[in-house]
mmCIF file of C-alpha atoms in Angstrom:
data_model
loop_
_atom_site.group_PDB
_atom_site.id
_atom_site.type_symbol
_atom_site.label_atom_id
_atom_site.label_comp_id
_atom_site.label_asym_id
_atom_site.label_seq_id
_atom_site.Cartn_x
_atom_site.Cartn_y
_atom_site.Cartn_z
ATOM 1 C CA UNK A 1 -130.410 46.771 4.480
ATOM 2 C CA UNK A 2 -126.702 46.306 3.091
ATOM 3 C CA UNK A 3 -124.605 48.908 5.129
ATOM 4 C CA UNK A 4 -121.100 49.985 6.108
ATOM 5 C CA UNK A 5 -121.865 52.072 9.833
ATOM 6 C CA UNK A 6 -119.386 54.525 11.647
ATOM 7 C CA UNK A 7 -119.022 56.022 15.148
ATOM 8 C CA UNK A 8 -118.703 58.572 15.692
ATOM 9 C CA UNK A 9 -119.556 60.728 12.772
ATOM 10 C CA UNK A 10 -118.178 63.968 14.346
ATOM 11 C CA UNK A 11 -116.349 64.009 16.977
ATOM 12 C CA UNK A 12 -113.790 67.010 18.772
ATOM 13 C CA UNK A 13 -110.982 65.840 21.029
ATOM 14 C CA UNK A 14 -107.912 67.166 22.416
ATOM 15 C CA UNK A 15 -104.421 66.439 21.744
ATOM 16 C CA UNK A 16 -103.072 63.239 23.504
ATOM 17 C CA UNK A 17 -106.959 61.485 24.957
ATOM 18 C CA UNK A 18 -107.008 58.767 22.932
ATOM 19 C CA UNK A 19 -110.126 57.191 20.782
ATOM 20 C CA UNK A 20 -111.493 54.763 19.009
ATOM 21 C CA UNK A 21 -113.494 55.701 15.794
ATOM 22 C CA UNK A 22 -116.070 52.129 15.124
ATOM 23 C CA UNK A 23 -116.809 50.745 11.542
ATOM 24 C CA UNK A 24 -119.258 47.723 11.349
ATOM 25 C CA UNK A 25 -120.739 46.006 8.013
ATOM 26 C CA UNK A 26 -123.227 43.713 7.762
ATOM 27 C CA UNK A 27 -122.235 42.344 3.985
ATOM 28 C CA UNK A 28 -120.159 39.648 5.153
ATOM 29 C CA UNK A 29 -117.047 41.228 3.657
ATOM 30 C CA UNK A 30 -113.462 40.099 4.024
ATOM 31 C CA UNK A 31 -111.587 43.249 3.183
ATOM 32 C CA UNK A 32 -111.776 46.316 4.901
ATOM 33 C CA UNK A 33 -110.477 49.688 5.384
ATOM 34 C CA UNK A 34 -109.643 52.698 6.310
ATOM 35 C CA UNK A 35 -108.737 56.196 5.444
ATOM 36 C CA UNK A 36 -108.418 59.832 5.876
ATOM 37 C CA UNK A 37 -109.849 62.296 3.028
ATOM 38 C CA UNK A 38 -107.573 66.199 3.627
ATOM 39 C CA UNK A 39 -108.145 69.371 1.207
ATOM 40 C CA UNK A 40 -106.294 68.242 -2.241
ATOM 41 C CA UNK A 41 -105.027 65.027 -1.411
ATOM 42 C CA UNK A 42 -106.904 61.531 -2.859
ATOM 43 C CA UNK A 43 -108.035 59.131 -0.005
ATOM 44 C CA UNK A 44 -105.408 57.520 1.519
ATOM 45 C CA UNK A 45 -105.560 53.930 2.671
ATOM 46 C CA UNK A 46 -103.877 54.195 6.745
ATOM 47 C CA UNK A 47 -104.748 50.279 7.588
ATOM 48 C CA UNK A 48 -106.183 47.234 5.956
ATOM 49 C CA UNK A 49 -107.959 43.709 6.767
ATOM 50 C CA UNK A 50 -107.997 41.237 4.058
ATOM 51 C CA UNK A 51 -109.526 38.514 6.707
ATOM 52 C CA UNK A 52 -109.841 37.981 10.771
ATOM 53 C CA UNK A 53 -106.732 38.756 12.090
ATOM 54 C CA UNK A 54 -105.454 39.921 9.231
ATOM 55 C CA UNK A 55 -103.936 43.132 9.442
ATOM 56 C CA UNK A 56 -101.830 45.714 7.090
ATOM 57 C CA UNK A 57 -100.097 49.232 7.115
ATOM 58 C CA UNK A 58 -101.413 51.544 4.192
ATOM 59 C CA UNK A 59 -99.727 54.189 2.839
ATOM 60 C CA UNK A 60 -100.338 56.334 6.509
ATOM 61 C CA UNK A 61 -100.317 54.751 9.240
ATOM 62 C CA UNK A 62 -98.076 56.096 12.318
ATOM 63 C CA UNK A 63 -100.203 57.522 14.617
ATOM 64 C CA UNK A 64 -103.128 54.934 14.188
ATOM 65 C CA UNK A 65 -103.684 50.986 15.476
ATOM 66 C CA UNK A 66 -106.391 48.820 14.115
ATOM 67 C CA UNK A 67 -108.104 45.719 15.108
ATOM 68 C CA UNK A 68 -109.951 42.693 13.281
ATOM 69 C CA UNK A 69 -111.082 40.115 16.401
ATOM 70 C CA UNK A 70 -114.492 39.814 13.728
ATOM 71 C CA UNK A 71 -115.542 39.746 10.800
ATOM 72 C CA UNK A 72 -118.052 42.579 10.781
ATOM 73 C CA UNK A 73 -115.942 44.759 12.975
ATOM 74 C CA UNK A 74 -112.675 47.391 12.406
ATOM 75 C CA UNK A 75 -112.193 50.196 14.867
ATOM 76 C CA UNK A 76 -109.063 52.832 14.036
ATOM 77 C CA UNK A 77 -107.466 53.823 17.476
ATOM 78 C CA UNK A 78 -106.205 56.813 17.794
ATOM 79 C CA UNK A 79 -103.871 56.542 20.809
ATOM 80 C CA UNK A 80 -102.642 59.680 21.591
ATOM 81 C CA UNK A 81 -104.072 61.826 19.027
ATOM 82 C CA UNK A 82 -102.510 64.925 17.201
ATOM 83 C CA UNK A 83 -103.506 68.206 15.591
ATOM 84 C CA UNK A 84 -102.445 66.349 12.305
ATOM 85 C CA UNK A 85 -104.801 63.853 12.686
ATOM 86 C CA UNK A 86 -107.769 66.405 11.997
ATOM 87 C CA UNK A 87 -109.290 64.611 8.481
ATOM 88 C CA UNK A 88 -112.451 63.787 7.315
ATOM 89 C CA UNK A 89 -112.079 59.582 7.892
ATOM 90 C CA UNK A 90 -113.710 56.452 5.625
ATOM 91 C CA UNK A 91 -113.895 53.421 6.031
ATOM 92 C CA UNK A 92 -114.573 50.564 3.652
ATOM 93 C CA UNK A 93 -115.290 47.109 3.118
ATOM 94 C CA UNK A 94 -115.330 44.363 0.156
ATOM 95 C CA UNK A 95 -115.532 41.323 -0.620
ATOM 96 C CA UNK A 96 -112.266 39.223 -0.828
ATOM 97 C CA UNK A 97 -110.017 41.041 -3.413
ATOM 98 C CA UNK A 98 -109.030 38.151 -5.264
ATOM 99 C CA UNK A 99 -108.412 39.071 -9.009
ATOM 100 C CA UNK A 100 -108.850 42.721 -7.559
ATOM 101 C CA UNK A 101 -112.251 43.465 -9.379
ATOM 102 C CA UNK A 102 -114.184 43.723 -6.572
ATOM 103 C CA UNK A 103 -115.772 47.290 -5.834
ATOM 104 C CA UNK A 104 -115.611 49.055 -1.867
ATOM 105 C CA UNK A 105 -118.581 50.119 -0.039
ATOM 106 C CA UNK A 106 -117.597 53.383 2.055
ATOM 107 C CA UNK A 107 -119.237 54.297 5.463
ATOM 108 C CA UNK A 108 -120.706 57.652 5.948
ATOM 109 C CA UNK A 109 -117.264 59.371 7.223
ATOM 110 C CA UNK A 110 -116.585 60.426 10.085
ATOM 111 C CA UNK A 111 -114.881 64.257 10.339
ATOM 112 C CA UNK A 112 -112.270 64.240 13.412
ATOM 113 C CA UNK A 113 -110.887 67.572 15.072
ATOM 114 C CA UNK A 114 -107.516 67.550 17.288
ATOM 115 C CA UNK A 115 -107.351 70.496 19.204
ATOM 116 C CA UNK B 1 -95.615 54.994 -2.349
ATOM 117 C CA UNK B 2 -97.901 54.967 -5.603
ATOM 118 C CA UNK B 3 -98.300 57.717 -8.165
ATOM 119 C CA UNK B 4 -101.885 58.221 -9.848
ATOM 120 C CA UNK B 5 -103.412 61.279 -11.115
ATOM 121 C CA UNK B 6 -106.264 62.909 -12.331
ATOM 122 C CA UNK B 7 -106.822 65.699 -14.837
ATOM 123 C CA UNK B 8 -108.388 67.955 -15.295
ATOM 124 C CA UNK B 9 -108.577 68.697 -11.553
ATOM 125 C CA UNK B 10 -111.986 70.256 -12.114
ATOM 126 C CA UNK B 11 -114.117 70.836 -15.154
ATOM 127 C CA UNK B 12 -117.506 73.542 -15.704
ATOM 128 C CA UNK B 13 -119.733 72.520 -18.499
ATOM 129 C CA UNK B 14 -122.643 73.329 -19.633
ATOM 130 C CA UNK B 15 -125.619 70.973 -19.349
ATOM 131 C CA UNK B 16 -126.022 68.554 -22.311
ATOM 132 C CA UNK B 17 -122.668 68.400 -22.933
ATOM 133 C CA UNK B 18 -120.392 65.474 -22.840
ATOM 134 C CA UNK B 19 -116.705 64.915 -21.078
ATOM 135 C CA UNK B 20 -114.589 62.792 -19.983
ATOM 136 C CA UNK B 21 -111.807 62.621 -17.261
ATOM 137 C CA UNK B 22 -108.107 61.112 -17.417
ATOM 138 C CA UNK B 23 -106.776 58.277 -14.621
ATOM 139 C CA UNK B 24 -103.090 57.624 -15.170
ATOM 140 C CA UNK B 25 -101.562 54.807 -12.307
ATOM 141 C CA UNK B 26 -98.246 52.754 -12.808
ATOM 142 C CA UNK B 27 -98.758 49.807 -15.154
ATOM 143 C CA UNK B 28 -96.135 47.387 -13.372
ATOM 144 C CA UNK B 29 -98.251 45.223 -10.545
ATOM 145 C CA UNK B 30 -101.191 46.523 -12.165
ATOM 146 C CA UNK B 31 -104.312 44.345 -10.058
ATOM 147 C CA UNK B 32 -107.426 46.344 -10.553
ATOM 148 C CA UNK B 33 -108.363 49.832 -11.553
ATOM 149 C CA UNK B 34 -111.292 51.577 -9.809
ATOM 150 C CA UNK B 35 -113.882 54.728 -10.555
ATOM 151 C CA UNK B 36 -116.351 55.834 -7.148
ATOM 152 C CA UNK B 37 -118.905 58.931 -7.797
ATOM 153 C CA UNK B 38 -118.523 61.449 -4.972
ATOM 154 C CA UNK B 39 -120.763 64.049 -4.550
ATOM 155 C CA UNK B 40 -120.283 66.548 -1.790
ATOM 156 C CA UNK B 41 -121.392 65.580 2.176
ATOM 157 C CA UNK B 42 -121.748 61.720 1.088
ATOM 158 C CA UNK B 43 -119.776 58.576 0.551
ATOM 159 C CA UNK B 44 -117.825 57.802 -2.750
ATOM 160 C CA UNK B 45 -119.948 55.071 -4.706
ATOM 161 C CA UNK B 46 -118.735 52.724 -7.113
ATOM 162 C CA UNK B 47 -119.186 53.377 -10.830
ATOM 163 C CA UNK B 48 -116.709 50.292 -12.483
ATOM 164 C CA UNK B 49 -113.975 48.080 -11.484
ATOM 165 C CA UNK B 50 -111.802 47.378 -14.356
ATOM 166 C CA UNK B 51 -108.737 44.695 -14.597
ATOM 167 C CA UNK B 52 -108.478 44.005 -18.075
ATOM 168 C CA UNK B 53 -106.400 45.933 -20.521
ATOM 169 C CA UNK B 54 -108.638 46.690 -22.958
ATOM 170 C CA UNK B 55 -111.768 46.746 -20.796
ATOM 171 C CA UNK B 56 -114.643 48.814 -21.611
ATOM 172 C CA UNK B 57 -117.599 49.328 -19.029
ATOM 173 C CA UNK B 58 -120.979 51.376 -19.164
ATOM 174 C CA UNK B 59 -123.499 52.338 -16.725
ATOM 175 C CA UNK B 60 -126.190 54.116 -18.258
ATOM 176 C CA UNK B 61 -124.544 57.858 -19.855
ATOM 177 C CA UNK B 62 -121.269 57.149 -17.669
ATOM 178 C CA UNK B 63 -118.718 54.248 -19.113
ATOM 179 C CA UNK B 64 -115.106 54.309 -18.903
ATOM 180 C CA UNK B 65 -111.750 52.588 -20.444
ATOM 181 C CA UNK B 66 -109.125 50.704 -19.672
ATOM 182 C CA UNK B 67 -104.860 49.802 -20.413
ATOM 183 C CA UNK B 68 -103.023 48.772 -18.162
ATOM 184 C CA UNK B 69 -100.615 48.268 -20.842
ATOM 185 C CA UNK B 70 -100.131 52.252 -20.966
ATOM 186 C CA UNK B 71 -101.297 52.967 -17.637
ATOM 187 C CA UNK B 72 -103.952 55.328 -18.433
ATOM 188 C CA UNK B 73 -108.259 55.050 -17.642
ATOM 189 C CA UNK B 74 -110.716 57.580 -19.373
ATOM 190 C CA UNK B 75 -113.970 57.829 -17.899
ATOM 191 C CA UNK B 76 -116.886 60.088 -19.684
ATOM 192 C CA UNK B 77 -119.888 61.141 -19.733
ATOM 193 C CA UNK B 78 -122.287 61.684 -22.679
ATOM 194 C CA UNK B 79 -124.919 64.287 -22.955
ATOM 195 C CA UNK B 80 -123.881 65.378 -18.918
ATOM 196 C CA UNK B 81 -126.815 66.308 -15.822
ATOM 197 C CA UNK B 82 -126.788 69.047 -13.474
ATOM 198 C CA UNK B 83 -127.008 65.470 -10.610
ATOM 199 C CA UNK B 84 -124.019 64.336 -12.443
ATOM 200 C CA UNK B 85 -121.989 67.499 -10.772
ATOM 201 C CA UNK B 86 -119.976 65.457 -8.342
ATOM 202 C CA UNK B 87 -115.653 64.273 -8.280
ATOM 203 C CA UNK B 88 -115.184 61.418 -9.932
ATOM 204 C CA UNK B 89 -112.222 59.361 -8.064
ATOM 205 C CA UNK B 90 -109.423 56.843 -9.912
ATOM 206 C CA UNK B 91 -107.884 54.280 -7.167
ATOM 207 C CA UNK B 92 -105.302 51.610 -8.582
ATOM 208 C CA UNK B 93 -105.285 48.111 -6.546
ATOM 209 C CA UNK B 94 -101.463 47.010 -6.188
ATOM 210 C CA UNK B 95 -100.663 43.868 -3.794
ATOM 211 C CA UNK B 96 -103.892 44.935 -2.096
ATOM 212 C CA UNK B 97 -103.970 48.331 -1.320
ATOM 213 C CA UNK B 98 -105.303 51.499 -2.796
ATOM 214 C CA UNK B 99 -104.060 54.503 -4.562
ATOM 215 C CA UNK B 100 -106.132 57.759 -4.805
ATOM 216 C CA UNK B 101 -106.220 60.142 -7.404
ATOM 217 C CA UNK B 102 -106.968 62.955 -5.884
ATOM 218 C CA UNK B 103 -110.197 63.305 -8.376
ATOM 219 C CA UNK B 104 -111.972 65.441 -10.765
ATOM 220 C CA UNK B 105 -115.103 67.908 -9.654
ATOM 221 C CA UNK B 106 -116.941 67.803 -12.343
ATOM 222 C CA UNK B 107 -120.253 70.417 -12.322
ATOM 223 C CA UNK B 108 -122.493 70.723 -14.661
ATOM 224 C CA UNK B 109 -125.031 73.743 -15.525
ATOM 225 C CA UNK B 110 -128.298 73.723 -16.185
#
């Protein structure tokens, strides 16, 4: 089954404790992306990757890191989480954007709470 | 930061009503316009991806149009059903980045 998986689905952590949210897709997609969703705001792009070893900042990259060492995986790293990073996080993937006409597939989401 | 706006923020309609929402986006450096359907406790699912001015796409009772010159897209739902209740998101793609609007929340009453 074609899918995007994220782990963990729920996480409660404390300020400053490094954490990683994993994202994996089995569709051989080139483009992968991380978003956060906060009440009253639309999805905001954190980082994206056009292909292996190619990553770039989205709109809200501060406090996050990513890596793309393999095509299928795109982990999101919070080196020193803070309460303002409490949010619902989505990973998404698509075939290469090309002319932009390719839909994204979203993972199930990770609800993160930082106390 | 690119400003994508959706209106209305929320909409309550009766089963059988037809409805439409608007997505406005900057027309400069336009690449593509995406529509997603997002049900509570689920993930957003793609409805349409449009790239060309004048594009019209249809999936069952749902259709969308695109005007890239004036920077807007309409999503239409014909004969709304309770299962259409969801938040509808649009996103503009510019220079490989996605910019989402805050969504239109649709509630269809039986």
